[in-house]
């Protein structure tokens, strides 16, 4: 799998902050024109995210094990999303390879679609292994009951851009569904420079969040979702 420098994953809101966004003049359809470094945003053949059609998937025999703990870390508004950064928060095992969680962030509405349907919110959990290969675990949120741990995130989320707060303990498992069925495919970063070689896993079961929580997150993020990308010849794996 192609290696991606850590600096690329966390470039959101730093080096490229003045160049790209989600408005008409600097949004996803314009990214590749804003900077030569962003050319993969239009020319890449394994771009994320995608629309997943369950009838067009292939059965996966790869086990997924989620092994998260608790962690206290910084939460920042980088101008494009609300991001939490971690040092020692556990991670996951996929294809017998251990990936450590290094960051999570949010999109409203979702970037992933299931059967052509978008969700009001999506969480991306960014992981890396010892060889700096990246894996993103995507969690979809649906309108429902209040999510206690999401309340914790929102209570610390900075409203002002480039502001960071120290967050109390976060129980990551409380932001995840009970069922670990998933879809898996090869993709890319969903933000410039859109580098490919990223292993994607989308959990099938969504997580509940209240309308008030969804609205609160959207009030900070606005619409920060990239449109779905062509699948081309990629295979989507599915595990129950």
Tab-separated table of C-alpha atoms in Angstrom:
chain	number	residue	atom	x	y	z
A	1	UNK	CA	0.000	0.000	0.000
A	2	UNK	CA	1.294	3.433	-0.876
A	3	UNK	CA	2.728	5.288	2.098
A	4	UNK	CA	1.424	8.710	2.985
A	5	UNK	CA	3.363	11.183	5.071
A	6	UNK	CA	1.726	12.056	8.357
A	7	UNK	CA	1.976	15.710	7.413
A	8	UNK	CA	-0.404	15.116	4.514
A	9	UNK	CA	-3.095	13.648	6.712
A	10	UNK	CA	-2.893	16.585	9.076
A	11	UNK	CA	-2.450	19.267	6.423
A	12	UNK	CA	-6.111	20.149	6.886
A	13	UNK	CA	-6.264	23.671	8.197
A	14	UNK	CA	-2.523	24.320	7.998
A	15	UNK	CA	-0.449	24.595	4.811
A	16	UNK	CA	-3.399	24.529	2.455
A	17	UNK	CA	-5.936	26.381	4.601
A	18	UNK	CA	-6.006	29.481	2.389
A	19	UNK	CA	-6.435	27.528	-0.828
A	20	UNK	CA	-9.311	25.097	-0.522
A	21	UNK	CA	-12.673	24.751	1.126
A	22	UNK	CA	-16.225	23.716	0.368
A	23	UNK	CA	-17.636	26.834	-1.301
A	24	UNK	CA	-18.343	27.180	-5.003
A	25	UNK	CA	-15.069	28.988	-5.736
A	26	UNK	CA	-12.779	26.660	-3.749
A	27	UNK	CA	-14.860	23.519	-3.252
A	28	UNK	CA	-14.334	19.902	-4.332
A	29	UNK	CA	-14.988	20.551	-8.021
A	30	UNK	CA	-12.252	23.196	-8.003
A	31	UNK	CA	-9.588	21.541	-5.830
A	32	UNK	CA	-7.460	20.175	-8.664
A	33	UNK	CA	-7.344	23.635	-10.258
A	34	UNK	CA	-6.213	25.393	-7.089
A	35	UNK	CA	-2.787	23.786	-6.783
A	36	UNK	CA	-0.797	21.260	-8.875
A	37	UNK	CA	-0.316	19.256	-5.676
A	38	UNK	CA	-4.069	18.591	-5.722
A	39	UNK	CA	-4.174	16.985	-9.176
A	40	UNK	CA	-5.241	13.588	-7.812
A	41	UNK	CA	-8.486	15.198	-6.634
A	42	UNK	CA	-9.633	15.004	-10.271
A	43	UNK	CA	-7.296	12.486	-11.934
A	44	UNK	CA	-7.143	9.784	-9.258
A	45	UNK	CA	-8.833	6.453	-9.944
A	46	UNK	CA	-9.217	5.403	-6.301
A	47	UNK	CA	-10.768	8.473	-4.741
A	48	UNK	CA	-12.927	8.664	-1.632
A	49	UNK	CA	-15.564	8.630	-0.603
A	50	UNK	CA	-17.981	6.491	-2.580
A	51	UNK	CA	-21.549	5.275	-2.819
A	52	UNK	CA	-21.745	1.683	-1.585
A	53	UNK	CA	-24.268	-0.666	-3.180
A	54	UNK	CA	-24.531	-3.800	-1.063
A	55	UNK	CA	-25.550	-6.004	-4.006
A	56	UNK	CA	-22.295	-5.167	-5.759
A	57	UNK	CA	-19.961	-6.167	-2.931
A	58	UNK	CA	-17.769	-9.229	-2.413
A	59	UNK	CA	-17.729	-11.255	0.792
A	60	UNK	CA	-14.807	-10.440	3.065
A	61	UNK	CA	-13.014	-13.070	5.112
A	62	UNK	CA	-10.887	-10.485	6.928
A	63	UNK	CA	-11.595	-10.091	10.626
A	64	UNK	CA	-11.888	-6.630	12.153
A	65	UNK	CA	-11.088	-6.092	15.823
A	66	UNK	CA	-11.672	-2.702	17.459
A	67	UNK	CA	-9.397	-2.207	20.463
A	68	UNK	CA	-9.896	1.312	21.757
A	69	UNK	CA	-9.274	2.682	25.228
A	70	UNK	CA	-9.773	6.082	26.828
A	71	UNK	CA	-7.707	9.132	26.107
A	72	UNK	CA	-7.378	12.796	26.968
A	73	UNK	CA	-6.189	14.929	24.112
A	74	UNK	CA	-6.437	18.186	22.177
A	75	UNK	CA	-9.533	19.089	20.173
A	76	UNK	CA	-9.104	21.718	17.477
A	77	UNK	CA	-11.196	23.672	14.996
A	78	UNK	CA	-8.885	23.845	11.979
A	79	UNK	CA	-11.298	25.692	9.717
A	80	UNK	CA	-12.421	22.584	7.859
A	81	UNK	CA	-13.487	20.226	10.635
A	82	UNK	CA	-13.408	19.519	14.360
A	83	UNK	CA	-10.473	17.168	14.982
A	84	UNK	CA	-9.289	15.235	18.029
A	85	UNK	CA	-5.647	14.142	18.137
A	86	UNK	CA	-4.402	11.114	20.070
A	87	UNK	CA	-1.144	9.533	21.193
A	88	UNK	CA	-2.196	6.353	22.987
A	89	UNK	CA	-5.851	5.547	22.413
A	90	UNK	CA	-5.611	2.000	21.115
A	91	UNK	CA	-6.644	1.163	17.596
A	92	UNK	CA	-7.798	-1.751	15.485
A	93	UNK	CA	-6.569	-4.925	13.834
A	94	UNK	CA	-7.430	-5.609	10.199
A	95	UNK	CA	-5.871	-8.273	7.961
A	96	UNK	CA	-3.720	-9.228	10.969
A	97	UNK	CA	-2.175	-5.758	10.978
A	98	UNK	CA	-2.356	-3.376	13.938
A	99	UNK	CA	-3.301	0.236	13.248
A	100	UNK	CA	-3.092	2.915	15.936
A	101	UNK	CA	-5.657	5.697	16.177
A	102	UNK	CA	-4.013	9.087	15.664
A	103	UNK	CA	-6.924	11.413	14.894
A	104	UNK	CA	-10.673	11.599	14.399
A	105	UNK	CA	-12.780	14.298	12.772
A	106	UNK	CA	-16.299	14.977	11.524
A	107	UNK	CA	-18.182	15.795	8.332
A	108	UNK	CA	-21.716	17.157	7.938
A	109	UNK	CA	-23.437	15.701	6.024
A	110	UNK	CA	-21.781	12.324	5.454
A	111	UNK	CA	-19.311	11.849	2.624
A	112	UNK	CA	-20.077	8.132	2.351
A	113	UNK	CA	-23.384	7.081	0.826
A	114	UNK	CA	-25.081	3.716	1.318
A	115	UNK	CA	-27.467	2.700	-1.470
A	116	UNK	CA	-27.415	6.322	-2.628
A	117	UNK	CA	-28.396	7.629	0.808
A	118	UNK	CA	-26.435	10.235	2.743
A	119	UNK	CA	-26.433	10.478	6.530
A	120	UNK	CA	-26.543	13.736	8.497
A	121	UNK	CA	-23.061	13.249	9.954
A	122	UNK	CA	-19.965	11.070	9.587
A	123	UNK	CA	-16.911	10.508	11.778
A	124	UNK	CA	-13.547	9.554	10.276
A	125	UNK	CA	-11.080	7.795	12.557
A	126	UNK	CA	-7.582	8.050	11.091
A	127	UNK	CA	-5.177	5.209	11.897
A	128	UNK	CA	-1.663	4.265	10.876
A	129	UNK	CA	0.442	1.126	11.221
A	130	UNK	CA	4.151	0.822	12.020
A	131	UNK	CA	5.021	1.317	8.348
A	132	UNK	CA	2.944	4.514	8.117
A	133	UNK	CA	0.210	2.893	6.037
A	134	UNK	CA	-3.103	4.589	6.669
A	135	UNK	CA	-6.546	3.234	7.429
A	136	UNK	CA	-9.674	5.331	7.926
A	137	UNK	CA	-12.595	3.876	9.859
A	138	UNK	CA	-15.816	5.689	8.937
A	139	UNK	CA	-18.800	5.827	11.294
A	140	UNK	CA	-22.157	7.128	10.075
A	141	UNK	CA	-24.567	8.979	12.369
A	142	UNK	CA	-28.341	8.937	12.055
A	143	UNK	CA	-30.980	11.073	13.756
A	144	UNK	CA	-32.100	9.455	17.007
A	145	UNK	CA	-31.394	9.594	20.713
A	146	UNK	CA	-28.916	11.902	22.387
A	147	UNK	CA	-25.333	10.568	22.295
A	148	UNK	CA	-23.643	11.200	25.643
A	149	UNK	CA	-20.060	11.006	24.373
A	150	UNK	CA	-20.857	13.276	21.435
A	151	UNK	CA	-22.097	15.799	23.991
A	152	UNK	CA	-18.636	15.662	25.516
A	153	UNK	CA	-17.022	16.344	22.155
A	154	UNK	CA	-19.366	19.242	21.408
A	155	UNK	CA	-18.868	20.808	24.821
A	156	UNK	CA	-15.130	21.149	24.116
A	157	UNK	CA	-15.316	21.866	20.376
A	158	UNK	CA	-13.897	25.349	19.669
A	159	UNK	CA	-16.184	27.636	17.706
A	160	UNK	CA	-13.329	29.853	16.537
A	161	UNK	CA	-10.997	28.660	13.781
A	162	UNK	CA	-7.457	27.655	14.805
A	163	UNK	CA	-8.487	27.362	18.435
A	164	UNK	CA	-7.677	24.238	20.459
A	165	UNK	CA	-8.875	22.982	23.826
A	166	UNK	CA	-7.592	20.257	26.119
A	167	UNK	CA	-10.327	17.644	26.349
A	168	UNK	CA	-11.122	15.378	29.287
A	169	UNK	CA	-11.205	11.609	28.917
A	170	UNK	CA	-13.092	10.394	25.879
A	171	UNK	CA	-14.469	6.859	25.752
A	172	UNK	CA	-14.047	6.139	22.076
A	173	UNK	CA	-16.123	2.956	22.160
A	174	UNK	CA	-19.170	5.064	23.039
A	175	UNK	CA	-18.954	6.711	19.622
A	176	UNK	CA	-19.114	3.331	17.870
A	177	UNK	CA	-21.947	0.924	17.027
A	178	UNK	CA	-22.149	-2.481	18.696
A	179	UNK	CA	-22.109	-4.372	15.410
A	180	UNK	CA	-18.732	-4.475	13.665
A	181	UNK	CA	-19.981	-5.494	10.236
A	182	UNK	CA	-18.225	-3.423	7.611
A	183	UNK	CA	-17.512	-2.491	4.022
A	184	UNK	CA	-13.856	-2.182	2.965
A	185	UNK	CA	-12.205	-0.693	-0.096
A	186	UNK	CA	-9.064	1.081	-1.266
A	187	UNK	CA	-9.414	4.841	-1.424
A	188	UNK	CA	-7.899	8.219	-0.705
A	189	UNK	CA	-7.956	11.189	1.595
A	190	UNK	CA	-11.251	13.046	1.086
A	191	UNK	CA	-9.494	16.419	1.312
A	192	UNK	CA	-6.596	17.909	-0.657
A	193	UNK	CA	-4.127	16.659	-1.709
A	194	UNK	CA	-6.426	13.603	-2.109
A	195	UNK	CA	-3.539	11.112	-1.865
A	196	UNK	CA	-4.474	7.510	-2.584
A	197	UNK	CA	-3.306	4.292	-0.950
A	198	UNK	CA	-5.635	4.589	2.042
A	199	UNK	CA	-7.454	1.517	3.363
A	200	UNK	CA	-11.083	2.423	4.071
A	201	UNK	CA	-13.474	0.613	6.385
A	202	UNK	CA	-17.068	1.826	6.714
A	203	UNK	CA	-19.063	0.331	9.573
A	204	UNK	CA	-22.469	-0.877	8.392
A	205	UNK	CA	-24.382	0.007	11.538
A	206	UNK	CA	-24.887	3.712	12.132
A	207	UNK	CA	-24.797	5.497	15.490
A	208	UNK	CA	-27.558	7.666	16.910
A	209	UNK	CA	-27.206	11.392	17.555
A	210	UNK	CA	-29.965	13.819	18.424
A	211	UNK	CA	-31.098	16.452	15.951
A	212	UNK	CA	-29.801	19.096	18.353
A	213	UNK	CA	-26.348	17.481	18.339
A	214	UNK	CA	-26.313	17.202	14.562
A	215	UNK	CA	-27.368	20.844	14.271
A	216	UNK	CA	-24.689	21.924	16.753
A	217	UNK	CA	-21.952	20.170	14.799
A	218	UNK	CA	-23.255	21.529	11.498
A	219	UNK	CA	-23.315	25.047	12.932
A	220	UNK	CA	-19.550	24.777	13.381
A	221	UNK	CA	-18.637	22.777	10.270
A	222	UNK	CA	-21.287	23.984	7.802
A	223	UNK	CA	-21.361	21.673	4.750
A	224	UNK	CA	-17.903	20.068	4.687
A	225	UNK	CA	-18.551	16.926	2.654
A	226	UNK	CA	-16.909	15.976	-0.614
A	227	UNK	CA	-19.215	14.550	-3.279
A	228	UNK	CA	-19.008	10.804	-3.928
A	229	UNK	CA	-16.362	9.637	-6.389
A	230	UNK	CA	-16.461	7.050	-9.207
A	231	UNK	CA	-15.740	3.500	-8.111
A	232	UNK	CA	-13.983	2.541	-11.357
A	233	UNK	CA	-12.732	-1.057	-11.091
A	234	UNK	CA	-12.446	-1.207	-7.320
A	235	UNK	CA	-13.835	-4.124	-5.333
A	236	UNK	CA	-15.841	-3.414	-2.180
A	237	UNK	CA	-15.573	-6.116	0.469
A	238	UNK	CA	-18.470	-6.785	2.832
A	239	UNK	CA	-18.472	-8.489	6.228
A	240	UNK	CA	-21.699	-9.130	8.177
